[in-house]
Amino acid sequence: MKKRIALLLTTVLLATGLVACGSKAGETPATETTEPATEGAATELSGGKVGLVVSTLDNPFFVDLKTGAEEKAGEMGMELIVLDSQNDPAKELSNVEDLITKEVKVLLINPTDSDAVGAAVTAANEAGIPVVTLDRGANAGEVVSHIASDNVAGGKMAGEFIVEKLGGKGKVVELEGIPGTSAARDRGQGFNEALQGSELEVVAKQPANFDRTEGLSVAENILQAQSEVNAIFAHNDEMALGALEAVKASGREIMIVGFDATDDAVQSVQNGELAATVAQQPKMIGAYGVETASKILAGESVEASIPVELQLVTK
């Protein structure tokens, strides 16, 4: 009986000793944590992937934006997943849902439409993913930062150039971008503000959806309907280049100003065809997007609006 009691006491003491070796006095056992939840989230973010959803890669401007983002991501050693929405809001939402599944930690998005993108932004918000908009803003959902050229200033720059070249008199046409996009709204606002106080009359204003083929078609129809047109302002270079083909076919002398300074447009300006284009810096927009994502991942604060400089390109 005494032997059995001694054996039991020995077993208890050995077990107590093993527990004592597993944690020093005053330490929290390994199965518990005193780290706040917010700190854990920041740690999780610091090693995360970044998603980039682009409105369309059929447009050279957005190809440059993508390139700028990819180059900066490579330079910073960040993982970047790029998806093309093909100018389709439904595809855009699907792309964002795909990135949520892939567990990206920051979403960079170049909206197809400032209104329609709200569903995609809200989906990211609900998944706890910070959203940064590029070039075009979002009219719904929570956005941490918006990175874009000052499109109002750019539209005004184009308008002032036309006013000067026409001596403040004449008839002009405005080819608008995709209705509902912040870029189309802001460029149009700036352009029309520049015409105030002059004797320039906007005789036609019609969307051509930032597309070269539509720019050609819309310009052809307007030129057939309007016997006098002195200048055309297009909200982007693709539409301006389409309008240029329509003007050439008509045999008329009409000044054309675009927006974006794509390679084709700059070459056209140098060739004496387009009169001017407003130079955005899409690669810089993409690069700033990745830099902003990096700051968010590191838990740093970022500016709500980050402007990118513009300039007028002429021959």
Coordinates of C-alpha atoms in Angstrom, one line a residue:
M1 CA 0.0 0.0 0.0
K2 CA 2.8 2.4 1.0
K3 CA 4.6 1.6 -2.3
R4 CA 1.5 2.4 -4.3
I5 CA 1.1 5.8 -2.6
A6 CA 4.7 6.7 -3.2
L7 CA 4.4 5.8 -6.9
L8 CA 1.3 8.1 -7.2
L9 CA 3.2 11.0 -5.5
T10 CA 6.1 10.6 -7.8
T11 CA 3.8 10.7 -10.9
V12 CA 2.1 13.9 -9.7
L13 CA 5.5 15.6 -9.0
L14 CA 6.8 14.6 -12.4
A15 CA 3.7 16.0 -14.2
T16 CA 4.0 19.3 -12.2
G17 CA 7.7 19.6 -13.2
L18 CA 6.9 19.1 -16.9
V19 CA 4.3 21.9 -16.8
A20 CA 6.7 24.2 -15.1
C21 CA 9.3 23.6 -17.8
G22 CA 6.7 24.4 -20.5
S23 CA 6.2 28.0 -19.2
K24 CA 8.3 30.3 -17.0
A25 CA 6.7 32.1 -14.1
G26 CA 4.8 35.1 -15.2
E27 CA 4.6 34.0 -18.9
T28 CA 1.3 33.6 -20.8
P29 CA 0.8 30.0 -21.9
A30 CA 1.3 29.4 -25.6
T31 CA -2.4 28.7 -26.2
E32 CA -3.3 32.3 -25.2
T33 CA -2.6 35.7 -26.9
T34 CA -2.5 39.2 -25.5
E35 CA -2.0 40.8 -29.0
P36 CA -4.9 43.2 -29.9
A37 CA -7.0 42.3 -32.9
T38 CA -6.1 45.5 -34.7
E39 CA -2.4 44.7 -34.5
G40 CA -3.0 41.2 -35.9
A41 CA -4.9 42.8 -38.9
A42 CA -2.0 45.1 -39.6
T43 CA 0.4 42.2 -39.6
E44 CA -1.8 40.3 -41.9
L45 CA -2.0 43.2 -44.3
S46 CA 1.8 43.8 -44.4
G47 CA 2.4 40.7 -46.4
G48 CA -0.7 40.8 -48.7
K49 CA -1.4 40.8 -52.4
V50 CA -2.7 43.8 -54.2
G51 CA -5.4 43.6 -56.9
L52 CA -5.7 46.0 -59.9
V53 CA -9.0 46.0 -61.9
V54 CA -8.7 48.1 -65.1
S55 CA -11.7 49.3 -67.1
T56 CA -10.4 48.1 -70.4
L57 CA -7.0 47.1 -71.9
D58 CA -8.2 48.0 -75.4
N59 CA -7.4 51.6 -74.7
P60 CA -3.6 52.5 -74.8
F61 CA -4.1 54.9 -71.9
F62 CA -5.1 52.1 -69.5
V63 CA -2.4 49.8 -70.9
D64 CA 0.1 52.5 -69.8
L65 CA -1.6 52.8 -66.4
K66 CA -1.3 49.0 -66.0
T67 CA 2.3 49.1 -67.1
G68 CA 3.1 51.8 -64.6
A69 CA 1.6 49.8 -61.8
E70 CA 3.4 46.6 -62.8
E71 CA 6.7 48.3 -63.0
K72 CA 6.4 49.9 -59.6
A73 CA 5.2 46.7 -58.1
G74 CA 8.2 44.9 -59.5
E75 CA 10.5 47.6 -58.2
M76 CA 9.0 47.3 -54.7
G77 CA 8.8 43.5 -54.7
M78 CA 5.0 43.5 -54.4
E79 CA 2.6 40.9 -55.7
L80 CA 0.1 42.5 -58.1
I81 CA -2.9 40.7 -59.7
V82 CA -4.3 42.6 -62.8
L83 CA -7.7 41.9 -64.3
D84 CA -9.5 43.5 -67.3
S85 CA -13.1 44.5 -67.0
Q86 CA -13.5 45.0 -70.8
N87 CA -15.7 48.1 -70.2
D88 CA -18.4 45.9 -68.6
P89 CA -19.6 46.8 -65.1
A90 CA -20.8 43.2 -64.6
K91 CA -17.4 41.9 -65.5
E92 CA -15.9 44.5 -63.2
L93 CA -17.9 43.2 -60.2
S94 CA -17.0 39.7 -61.1
N95 CA -13.3 40.6 -61.2
V96 CA -13.5 42.2 -57.7
E97 CA -15.3 39.2 -56.4
D98 CA -12.5 37.0 -57.8
L99 CA -9.9 39.2 -56.1
I100 CA -11.8 38.9 -52.8
T101 CA -11.6 35.1 -53.2
K102 CA -7.9 35.4 -53.9
E103 CA -7.6 37.3 -50.6
V104 CA -6.0 40.5 -51.9
K105 CA -5.4 43.1 -49.1
V106 CA -5.8 46.3 -51.1
L107 CA -7.9 46.9 -54.2
L108 CA -6.8 49.4 -56.9
I109 CA -9.7 50.0 -59.3
N110 CA -10.0 52.0 -62.5
P111 CA -13.9 52.1 -62.8
T112 CA -15.8 51.4 -66.0
D113 CA -18.4 53.9 -64.7
S114 CA -18.4 56.0 -61.6
D115 CA -22.0 55.0 -60.7
A116 CA -21.9 51.3 -61.7
V117 CA -18.6 50.7 -59.8
G118 CA -20.4 51.3 -56.5
A119 CA -21.4 47.6 -56.3
A120 CA -17.8 46.5 -56.7
V121 CA -16.5 49.0 -54.2
T122 CA -19.2 48.0 -51.7
A123 CA -18.3 44.3 -52.1
A124 CA -14.7 45.1 -51.3
N125 CA -15.8 47.2 -48.3
E126 CA -17.8 44.3 -46.9
A127 CA -14.8 42.1 -47.3
G128 CA -12.7 44.6 -45.3
I129 CA -10.5 45.4 -48.3
P130 CA -9.3 49.1 -48.6
V131 CA -10.2 50.6 -52.0
V132 CA -8.2 53.1 -54.1
T133 CA -9.7 54.5 -57.3
L134 CA -7.5 55.4 -60.3
D135 CA -8.3 58.0 -63.0
R136 CA -12.1 57.7 -62.5
G137 CA -13.8 58.1 -59.2
A138 CA -16.6 56.1 -57.5
N139 CA -20.0 57.7 -56.6
A140 CA -20.8 55.0 -54.0
G141 CA -19.0 52.9 -51.5
E142 CA -16.0 53.8 -49.3
V143 CA -12.8 54.8 -51.0
V144 CA -9.6 55.4 -49.1
S145 CA -7.8 57.4 -51.8
H146 CA -8.5 58.7 -55.3
I147 CA -5.6 59.1 -57.7
A148 CA -6.2 61.1 -60.9
S149 CA -5.3 64.0 -63.1
D150 CA -7.2 67.2 -62.4
N151 CA -9.7 66.6 -65.3
V152 CA -11.5 69.9 -64.8
A153 CA -8.2 71.7 -65.2
G154 CA -7.3 69.6 -68.2
G155 CA -10.7 70.3 -69.9
K156 CA -10.2 74.0 -69.2
M157 CA -6.7 73.9 -70.6
A158 CA -8.1 72.4 -73.9
G159 CA -10.9 75.0 -74.0
E160 CA -8.6 77.9 -73.4
F161 CA -6.3 76.7 -76.3
I162 CA -9.3 76.6 -78.7
V163 CA -10.6 80.0 -77.6
E164 CA -7.1 81.5 -78.2
K165 CA -6.6 79.8 -81.6
L166 CA -10.1 80.8 -82.9
G167 CA -9.8 84.4 -81.5
G168 CA -12.8 83.8 -79.2
K169 CA -15.3 83.2 -82.1
G170 CA -16.6 80.2 -83.9
K171 CA -18.6 77.0 -83.6
V172 CA -17.3 73.9 -81.7
V173 CA -18.2 70.3 -81.2
E174 CA -17.7 68.3 -78.0
L175 CA -17.3 64.6 -78.2
E176 CA -18.1 63.2 -74.7
G177 CA -16.7 60.1 -73.0
I178 CA -18.7 57.4 -71.3
P179 CA -21.7 59.1 -69.6
G180 CA -21.5 58.7 -65.8
T181 CA -17.7 58.6 -65.6
S182 CA -16.0 61.3 -63.5
A183 CA -13.5 61.8 -66.3
A184 CA -16.1 62.7 -68.9
R185 CA -18.1 64.9 -66.5
D186 CA -15.0 66.8 -65.2
R187 CA -13.4 67.3 -68.6
G188 CA -16.6 68.6 -70.0
Q189 CA -17.1 70.9 -67.1
G190 CA -13.6 72.4 -67.5
F191 CA -14.0 72.8 -71.2
N192 CA -17.3 74.6 -71.0
E193 CA -16.0 76.9 -68.2
A194 CA -13.2 77.9 -70.5
L195 CA -15.7 79.0 -73.2
Q196 CA -17.6 81.3 -70.9
G197 CA -17.1 84.9 -71.8
S198 CA -16.1 84.1 -75.4
E199 CA -18.3 84.0 -78.5
L200 CA -17.6 80.3 -79.1
E201 CA -20.8 78.3 -79.6
V202 CA -21.1 74.5 -78.9
V203 CA -23.2 73.4 -81.8
A204 CA -23.2 69.7 -81.0
K205 CA -22.3 67.6 -77.9
Q206 CA -22.6 63.8 -78.1
P207 CA -21.0 60.8 -76.3
A208 CA -18.7 58.6 -78.3
N209 CA -17.7 56.5 -75.2
F210 CA -14.0 57.1 -75.3
D211 CA -13.8 54.8 -78.4
R212 CA -12.0 55.6 -81.7
T213 CA -14.6 53.8 -83.9
E214 CA -17.5 55.6 -82.2
G215 CA -15.6 58.9 -82.4
L216 CA -15.4 58.4 -86.2
S217 CA -19.1 57.5 -86.5
V218 CA -20.3 60.3 -84.3
A219 CA -18.1 62.9 -85.9
E220 CA -19.3 61.9 -89.4
N221 CA -22.9 62.3 -88.4
I222 CA -22.3 65.7 -86.7
L223 CA -20.3 67.0 -89.7
Q224 CA -23.1 66.0 -92.1
A225 CA -25.6 67.9 -89.9
Q226 CA -23.5 71.0 -89.2
S227 CA -22.3 73.0 -92.1
E228 CA -20.0 75.1 -90.0
V229 CA -17.6 73.6 -87.4
N230 CA -14.3 75.3 -86.5
A231 CA -13.1 73.0 -83.8
I232 CA -13.7 69.7 -82.1
F233 CA -12.8 68.9 -78.5
A234 CA -12.8 65.2 -77.7
H235 CA -12.7 63.9 -74.1
N236 CA -9.9 61.5 -75.0
D237 CA -7.4 60.9 -77.8
E238 CA -9.1 57.7 -79.2
M239 CA -12.2 59.8 -80.0
A240 CA -10.1 62.6 -81.3
L241 CA -8.3 60.3 -83.7
G242 CA -11.6 58.9 -84.9
A243 CA -12.9 62.4 -85.5
L244 CA -9.7 63.2 -87.4
E245 CA -10.5 60.5 -89.9
A246 CA -14.0 61.9 -90.3
V247 CA -12.6 65.4 -90.9
K248 CA -10.1 64.1 -93.4
A249 CA -12.9 62.4 -95.3
S250 CA -15.0 65.5 -95.3
G251 CA -12.2 67.6 -96.8
R252 CA -12.8 70.4 -94.3
E253 CA -10.4 72.4 -92.2
I254 CA -11.3 71.8 -88.5
M255 CA -9.1 72.0 -85.5
I256 CA -9.1 68.9 -83.2
V257 CA -7.9 68.8 -79.6
G258 CA -7.7 65.5 -77.7
F259 CA -7.0 64.4 -74.1
D260 CA -4.5 61.8 -72.7
A261 CA -1.4 62.3 -75.0
T262 CA -1.3 58.7 -76.1
D263 CA 1.6 57.8 -78.5
D264 CA -0.7 57.9 -81.5
A265 CA -2.1 61.3 -80.6
V266 CA 1.3 62.8 -79.9
Q267 CA 2.6 61.6 -83.2
S268 CA -0.5 63.1 -84.9
V269 CA 0.2 66.4 -83.2
Q270 CA 3.8 66.3 -84.4
N271 CA 2.5 65.5 -87.9
G272 CA 0.4 68.6 -87.9
E273 CA -2.9 66.7 -87.8
L274 CA -4.3 67.0 -84.2
A275 CA -3.8 70.6 -83.0
A276 CA -3.1 69.6 -79.4
T277 CA -3.7 67.0 -76.7
V278 CA -3.7 67.3 -72.9
A279 CA -1.0 65.1 -71.5
Q280 CA -1.9 62.9 -68.6
Q281 CA 0.6 60.6 -67.1
P282 CA -1.1 57.2 -66.9
K283 CA 2.0 55.3 -65.9
M284 CA 2.4 57.7 -62.9
I285 CA -1.2 57.2 -61.9
G286 CA -0.6 53.4 -61.9
A287 CA 2.7 53.8 -60.0
Y288 CA 1.1 56.1 -57.4
G289 CA -1.6 53.5 -57.0
V290 CA 0.9 50.8 -56.0
E291 CA 2.8 53.2 -53.8
T292 CA -0.4 54.1 -52.0
A293 CA -1.3 50.4 -51.6
S294 CA 2.1 49.9 -50.0
K295 CA 1.5 52.6 -47.5
I296 CA -1.9 51.1 -46.6
L297 CA -0.3 47.7 -46.2
A298 CA 2.2 49.2 -43.8
G299 CA -0.6 50.8 -41.8
E300 CA 0.3 54.4 -42.8
S301 CA -2.2 57.1 -43.5
V302 CA -2.7 58.2 -47.1
E303 CA -4.2 61.3 -48.8
A304 CA -7.8 61.2 -49.7
S305 CA -7.0 62.7 -53.1
I306 CA -3.7 62.5 -55.0
P307 CA -3.4 64.7 -58.1
V308 CA -1.2 64.0 -61.1
E309 CA 0.1 66.9 -63.1
L310 CA -1.1 67.7 -66.7
Q311 CA 0.4 69.7 -69.6
L312 CA -0.7 70.7 -73.1
V313 CA 1.1 69.1 -76.0
T314 CA 1.3 71.1 -79.2
K315 CA 3.6 71.1 -82.2

